[in-house]
């Protein structure tokens, strides 16, 4: 066997070992990584022989394209799922069967109950590890007080709206890029007989249309005010005033008649129901998160309306500000390496393999999620976000807002938007809203 092919086989064997690591997953879909770029150049004779030994089932890891690059036996990949991941991860990390690589979240940082999840994490910013962190958008990398990096984003997320491009073309309208344009286009669609030009999930505040439109706007109002962020995070009662501009905006949004919450209330959940309602084909714009967007492709074949009358759609930021939309750039699934892992060298080698524009982009494209890399042009569905000026690209990680502060904002916005509270009442209630 030529030396070059021997080295390739050894490389394959090494990669195979990486995926026998103990991965500890949250309650989410298995990860997908396409290795075709690494393997397609192999000598045909040797790939043929390897096909007998290795195989990939797309249902196992969400892989696409090639079908002969991973172990046939699912047990070779030791991934563990638990329902109560957030509360269990610390216990598992302290146990005898601790994972080598595990899922982590930025919002866990700074919270005592999740301290173990952060303390067990290796500093992935250590130059000795040689991770290509430069390929990842800097604003979604967790900023810690000591400058360490306990986790790296594998996917990112944002809020926006699905747009039925066929309806815009049919009615001779342009996709809005400013708040006034949004109001005007909603009115134009209504005048043309569209009852609900803009819809979204509204039954719960967490990912309601009110949160998805107001939260990016709110971030833009406090992004450069460190004192405001400090008070908001400490749940200082006086910090409620920092919400006022956003509450005024959402109040005006409802008065402008863009949204019928009664119609939105018929959408039963923020995922499949949102997608299937949009696929009915009579809604020009539908707010959702990147997570929801990732499920659209698979559900095209589940919608009788879409099958009968397919249309072209895209995903764009919601323009709630007069100067244009804010791209709220958020980390999604993140990986940490257990610094006490018995397979630390192997785990770090896997991270070096994974953290690259090519791998992260391919993985995100396969799953329909937003990539954490600096290049968003590879996926046309997210291209509009790559065109947002840098001054309007904001990240909670960079701003420093905690999840506790965001919960208060969401509750205030929801109560004002649904008419349950006045703006003054919601401002005064800051710090005492409950989940």
C-alpha atoms as one frame of an Amber mdcrd trajectory, in Angstrom:
protein
   0.000   0.000   0.000   1.465   3.429  -0.948   2.539   5.530   2.030   0.064
   8.273   1.108  -2.834   5.846   1.345  -1.548   4.398   4.600  -1.547   7.896
   6.084  -5.091   8.452   4.845  -6.242   5.214   6.398  -4.587   6.152   9.677
  -6.307   9.522   9.492  -9.646   7.790   8.984  -8.971   5.520  11.950  -8.118
   8.535  14.077 -11.305  10.374  13.112 -13.308   7.269  13.855 -11.863   7.291
  17.366 -12.962  10.888  17.905 -16.554   9.846  17.518 -16.266   7.144  20.148
 -15.903   9.883  22.742 -18.600  10.244  25.347 -20.774  13.093  24.108 -23.276
  14.463  26.563 -26.230  16.030  24.796 -29.091  18.218  25.848 -32.553  17.238
  24.653 -31.818  18.048  21.020 -31.288  16.373  17.673 -28.034  14.515  17.121
 -25.317  16.521  15.488 -24.509  16.254  11.806 -21.058  16.605  10.270 -20.430
  15.836   6.624 -16.946  14.461   6.037 -17.218  14.115   2.302 -14.667  16.834
   1.605 -12.052  14.920   3.589 -12.774  11.520   2.145 -13.754  11.959  -1.495
 -10.127  12.284  -2.600  -9.265   8.834  -1.299  -8.030   6.203  -3.710 -11.094
   4.345  -5.022  -9.690   0.930  -4.101  -9.260   1.839  -0.463 -12.595   3.652
  -0.092 -14.260   0.548  -1.492 -12.637  -1.640   1.132 -13.479   0.803   3.874
 -17.127   0.771   2.815 -17.380  -2.760   4.155 -16.127  -1.620   7.560 -17.818
   1.716   8.026 -21.195   3.074   7.168 -23.280   6.082   8.039 -26.989   6.146
   8.532 -28.268   9.687   8.040 -30.828   9.122  10.770 -28.092   8.548  13.341
 -26.329  11.875  13.152 -28.193  13.956  10.613 -25.409  13.567   8.076 -26.048
  14.157   4.415 -24.373  13.221   1.157 -21.983  10.293   1.586 -22.986   6.988
   3.114 -19.793   5.235   4.081 -17.754   7.245   6.519 -18.926   6.296   9.968
 -19.345   3.212  12.140 -22.313   1.047  11.226 -23.004   0.286  14.851 -24.662
   3.223  16.603 -23.159   2.073  19.897 -19.763   3.218  18.620 -20.916   6.758
  19.310 -21.548   7.070  23.006 -23.923   9.984  23.177 -26.123  10.290  26.235
 -29.372  12.224  26.438 -31.205  13.346  29.543 -34.436  15.274  29.836 -33.396
  17.444  32.772 -30.043  18.373  31.269 -29.651  21.806  32.839 -29.972  20.463
  36.363 -28.148  17.188  35.778 -25.006  18.235  33.917 -23.132  19.305  37.065
 -23.861  16.004  38.777 -22.765  14.019  35.742 -19.529  15.988  35.401 -18.723
  15.238  39.028 -19.431  11.525  38.548 -17.328   8.583  37.414 -18.765   8.521
  33.890 -18.185  12.178  33.108 -18.310  13.102  29.406 -15.303  14.250  27.425
 -17.232  16.862  25.492 -20.571  18.271  26.584 -23.157  20.854  25.612 -22.970
  24.148  27.471 -24.861  27.446  27.397 -23.764  31.044  27.837 -26.611  31.775
  30.215 -25.171  29.249  32.688 -22.119  31.445  33.194 -22.242  33.402  36.443
 -25.009  31.326  37.999 -24.139  29.373  41.127 -26.358  26.410  40.276 -24.440
  25.838  37.030 -20.973  26.602  38.378 -19.818  23.008  37.903 -20.609  23.150
  34.187 -18.280  26.142  33.811 -15.600  24.985  36.245 -15.129  21.654  34.460
 -14.663  23.324  31.090 -11.237  23.611  29.531 -10.121  27.070  28.415 -10.600
  26.753  24.664  -8.888  30.102  24.098  -5.556  28.621  25.243  -3.155  29.268
  22.322  -1.627  25.827  22.891  -4.853  24.224  21.633  -4.573  25.981  18.263
  -8.327  26.200  17.695  -9.293  28.323  14.700 -11.445  30.682  16.757 -10.895
  33.367  14.149 -13.453  31.707  11.897 -16.216  32.341  14.468 -18.005  35.675
  14.828 -16.332  37.290  17.828 -19.528  38.783  19.235 -21.052  35.356  19.988
 -18.013  34.049  21.850 -18.727  34.123  25.572 -17.016  37.011  27.347 -15.853
  35.976  30.814 -14.365  38.047  33.603 -11.036  36.213  33.507 -10.784  36.091
  29.723 -11.119  32.311  29.460 -13.376  30.616  26.928 -15.218  27.669  28.490
 -17.366  26.923  25.426 -17.422  27.359  21.657 -20.612  27.853  19.607 -21.351
  25.081  17.118 -24.558  26.707  15.874 -25.915  30.226  16.288 -29.434  31.603
  16.385 -31.367  34.781  15.715 -34.884  36.159  15.389 -36.485  37.198  12.148
 -39.406  36.564   9.845 -40.150  34.117   7.070 -41.097  35.975   3.900 -43.290
  34.578   1.123 -41.396  35.983  -1.849 -44.113  34.965  -4.306 -46.725  37.125
  -2.575 -44.436  40.160  -2.564 -43.702  39.681  -6.268 -47.365  39.097  -7.103
 -48.478  42.307  -5.360 -45.512  44.377  -6.540 -44.246  45.067  -3.023 -40.741
  45.134  -1.556 -39.582  43.372   1.577 -39.430  46.089   4.279 -36.075  47.223
   5.654 -37.252  49.977   8.061 -40.073  50.197  10.575 -42.143  52.607   8.495
 -41.734  50.355   5.475 -42.972  47.436   7.608 -46.070  49.364   8.630 -46.666
  50.524   5.057 -46.296  47.072   3.527 -48.657  45.563   6.098 -51.235  48.217
   5.214 -50.686  47.584   1.498 -51.274  43.850   1.914 -54.377  44.507   3.987
 -55.722  46.812   1.287 -55.195  43.975  -1.200 -57.289  41.597   0.892 -54.717
  39.868   3.069 -56.215  39.591   6.553 -52.937  38.779   8.292 -49.893  40.291
   6.585 -47.683  39.587   9.617 -48.183  36.684  11.994 -46.328  34.727  14.665
 -46.787  32.546  17.716 -48.428  34.435  20.599 -49.683  31.973  23.209 -46.614
  32.270  25.458 -44.220  35.129  26.050 -40.983  33.151  25.631 -40.869  33.148
  21.839 -43.973  35.146  21.043 -44.169  37.530  18.112 -43.916  40.315  20.699
 -40.616  39.015  22.080 -39.137  38.283  18.672 -39.832  41.816  17.471 -39.075
  43.721  20.683 -36.002  41.968  22.099 -33.571  42.972  19.302 -34.872  46.540
  19.514 -34.407  46.561  23.282 -30.816  45.396  22.941 -30.130  48.316  20.612
 -31.314  50.771  23.286 -28.981  49.514  26.032 -26.050  48.057  24.080 -23.686
  50.938  24.850 -24.926  51.747  28.348 -22.912  49.736  30.873 -24.714  51.285
  33.822 -28.079  50.312  32.371 -26.934  46.725  31.814 -25.585  46.538  35.355
 -28.887  47.706  36.856 -30.932  45.479  34.589 -28.876  42.417  35.544 -29.175
  43.162  39.244 -32.968  43.479  38.822 -32.832  46.973  40.293 -36.410  48.272
  40.382 -35.326  51.552  38.815 -34.017  49.658  35.764 -37.574  49.337  34.529
 -37.194  52.762  32.952 -34.684  51.307  30.498 -37.533  49.249  29.065 -39.743
  52.255  28.364 -38.558  52.986  24.791 -39.102  49.337  23.861 -42.518  49.210
  25.511 -43.498  52.370  23.682 -42.343  50.791  20.422 -44.339  47.590  20.950
 -47.386  49.650  21.947 -47.093  51.656  18.729 -46.544  48.438  16.787 -49.872
  47.106  17.985 -51.645  50.422  17.323 -50.276  50.468  13.789 -52.377  47.385
  13.098 -49.624  45.153  11.773 -50.656  42.162  13.878 -53.921  40.515  14.895
 -53.106  38.676  18.120 -56.448  36.908  17.975 -55.487  35.242  14.705 -51.976
  34.559  15.961 -53.420  32.918  19.072 -54.718  30.052  16.919 -51.128  28.970
  16.206 -50.616  26.232  18.780 -46.821  26.177  19.095 -43.758  28.109  18.046
 -42.347  25.407  15.785 -44.347  23.088  13.543 -47.598  25.027  13.866 -45.823
  28.247  12.863 -44.281  26.565   9.815 -47.460  24.855   8.659 -49.493  28.066
   9.076 -46.965  29.918   6.945 -47.107  27.170   4.333 -50.831  27.814   3.903
 -49.574  30.486   1.523 -51.725  33.450   2.536 -49.360  34.995   5.096 -46.718
  37.306   3.591 -44.569  37.432   6.769 -44.261  35.082   9.761 -41.965  35.785
  12.723 -39.891  32.924  14.074 -36.452  32.010  15.377 -33.642  30.350  13.476
 -34.482  27.142  15.315 -37.965  27.170  13.800 -36.595  28.040  10.377 -34.438
  24.908  10.522 -37.593  22.781  10.406 -39.107  24.293   7.267 -37.485  22.100
   4.638 -38.620  18.839   6.209 -42.159  20.141   6.607 -42.661  21.188   3.003
 -43.719  17.605   2.290 -46.063  17.571   5.301 -48.106  20.555   4.175 -50.869
  19.719   1.719 -51.220  23.420   0.949 -47.535  23.807   0.151 -47.463  20.642
  -1.961 -50.423  21.927  -3.960 -49.064  25.481  -4.277 -45.345  25.651  -3.477
 -43.686  29.043  -3.180 -40.265  30.554  -2.626 -39.479  31.900   0.811 -36.602
  33.420   2.698 -35.695  34.643   6.199 -34.952  38.273   7.056 -34.570  40.380
  10.218 -37.663  42.245  11.417 -37.153  46.014  10.924 -38.452  47.530  14.167
 -36.181  50.589  14.121 -36.512  53.634  11.893 -32.927  53.219  10.683 -33.369
  49.522   9.882 -33.375  46.045  11.347 -31.173  44.802  14.162 -29.458  41.457
  13.704 -29.576  39.902  17.168 -26.696  37.446  16.967 -26.917  34.696  19.587
 -25.005  31.527  20.271 -27.074  28.368  20.154 -25.624  24.927  20.837 -22.131
  25.197  22.339 -19.458  22.613  23.114 -17.220  22.461  26.158 -14.332  20.077
  26.734 -14.093  18.435  30.141 -10.640  19.448  31.334 -10.501  16.343  33.530
 -11.266  14.034  30.628  -9.201  10.864  30.396  -9.237  11.419  26.625  -8.288
  15.090  26.715  -5.821  14.977  23.816  -8.327  13.194  21.618 -11.125  15.573
  22.622  -8.978  18.589  21.765  -8.006  17.056  18.437 -11.675  16.609  17.639
 -12.337  20.263  18.467  -9.524  21.309  16.138 -11.138  19.183  13.453 -14.579
  20.670  14.082 -13.828  24.369  14.554 -13.315  25.527  10.992 -15.432  27.489
   8.538 -15.821  24.461   6.290 -17.032  22.027   8.944 -19.225  24.472  10.871
 -20.838  25.828   7.714 -21.536  22.387   6.303 -22.956  21.201   9.590 -25.225
  24.246   9.884 -26.391  23.909   6.303 -27.266  20.238   6.825 -29.333  21.082
   9.888 -30.863  24.277   8.476 -29.402  26.354  11.312 -27.335  29.510  11.313
 -23.588  28.963  11.267 -21.448  30.671  13.929 -18.810  31.555  11.326 -18.120
  34.951   9.808 -19.363  33.868   6.390 -23.161  33.706   6.124 -23.251  33.932
   2.344 -22.950  30.155   1.911 -26.612  29.742   2.913 -28.968  31.995   0.962
 -31.654  31.614   3.637 -29.551  33.693   6.043 -27.927  35.995   3.477 -30.008
  39.018   4.522 -28.459  38.919   7.987 -24.986  39.100   6.513 -25.982  42.398
   4.874 -26.923  44.126   8.142 -24.390  46.900   8.954 -21.970  46.053  11.740
 -23.383  48.881  13.863 -26.720  47.036  14.029 -25.321  43.562  14.756 -25.732
  42.974  18.477 -25.205  40.039  20.781 -26.418  39.444  24.359 -23.002  37.880
  25.087 -21.260  41.076  24.098 -23.781  43.403  25.743 -23.671  41.359  28.925
 -27.410  41.001  29.532 -28.249  38.036  31.754 -31.136  35.658  31.253 -32.782
  37.053  34.392 -32.929  40.519  32.840 -34.266  39.165  29.561 -37.060  37.339
  31.388 -38.192  40.652  32.875 -38.155  42.313  29.459 -40.108  39.490  27.831
 -42.806  39.572  30.489 -43.138  43.343  30.329 -43.377  43.363  26.533 -45.926
  40.554  26.518 -48.137  42.216  29.102 -48.060  45.584  27.347 -48.483  44.068
  23.883 -51.495  42.012  24.942 -53.046  44.937  26.817 -52.782  43.366  30.260
 -50.602  46.214  31.565 -49.969  49.832  30.797 -46.435  50.921  30.039 -46.124
  52.562  33.462 -47.323  49.409  35.211 -44.848  47.239  33.373 -41.978  49.620
  34.098 -42.840  49.589  37.790 -43.000  45.784  37.850 -39.392  45.308  36.742
 -37.633  42.819  38.975 -40.772  41.105  40.218 -41.963  39.364  37.038 -41.777
  35.589  37.311 -41.011  33.033  34.606
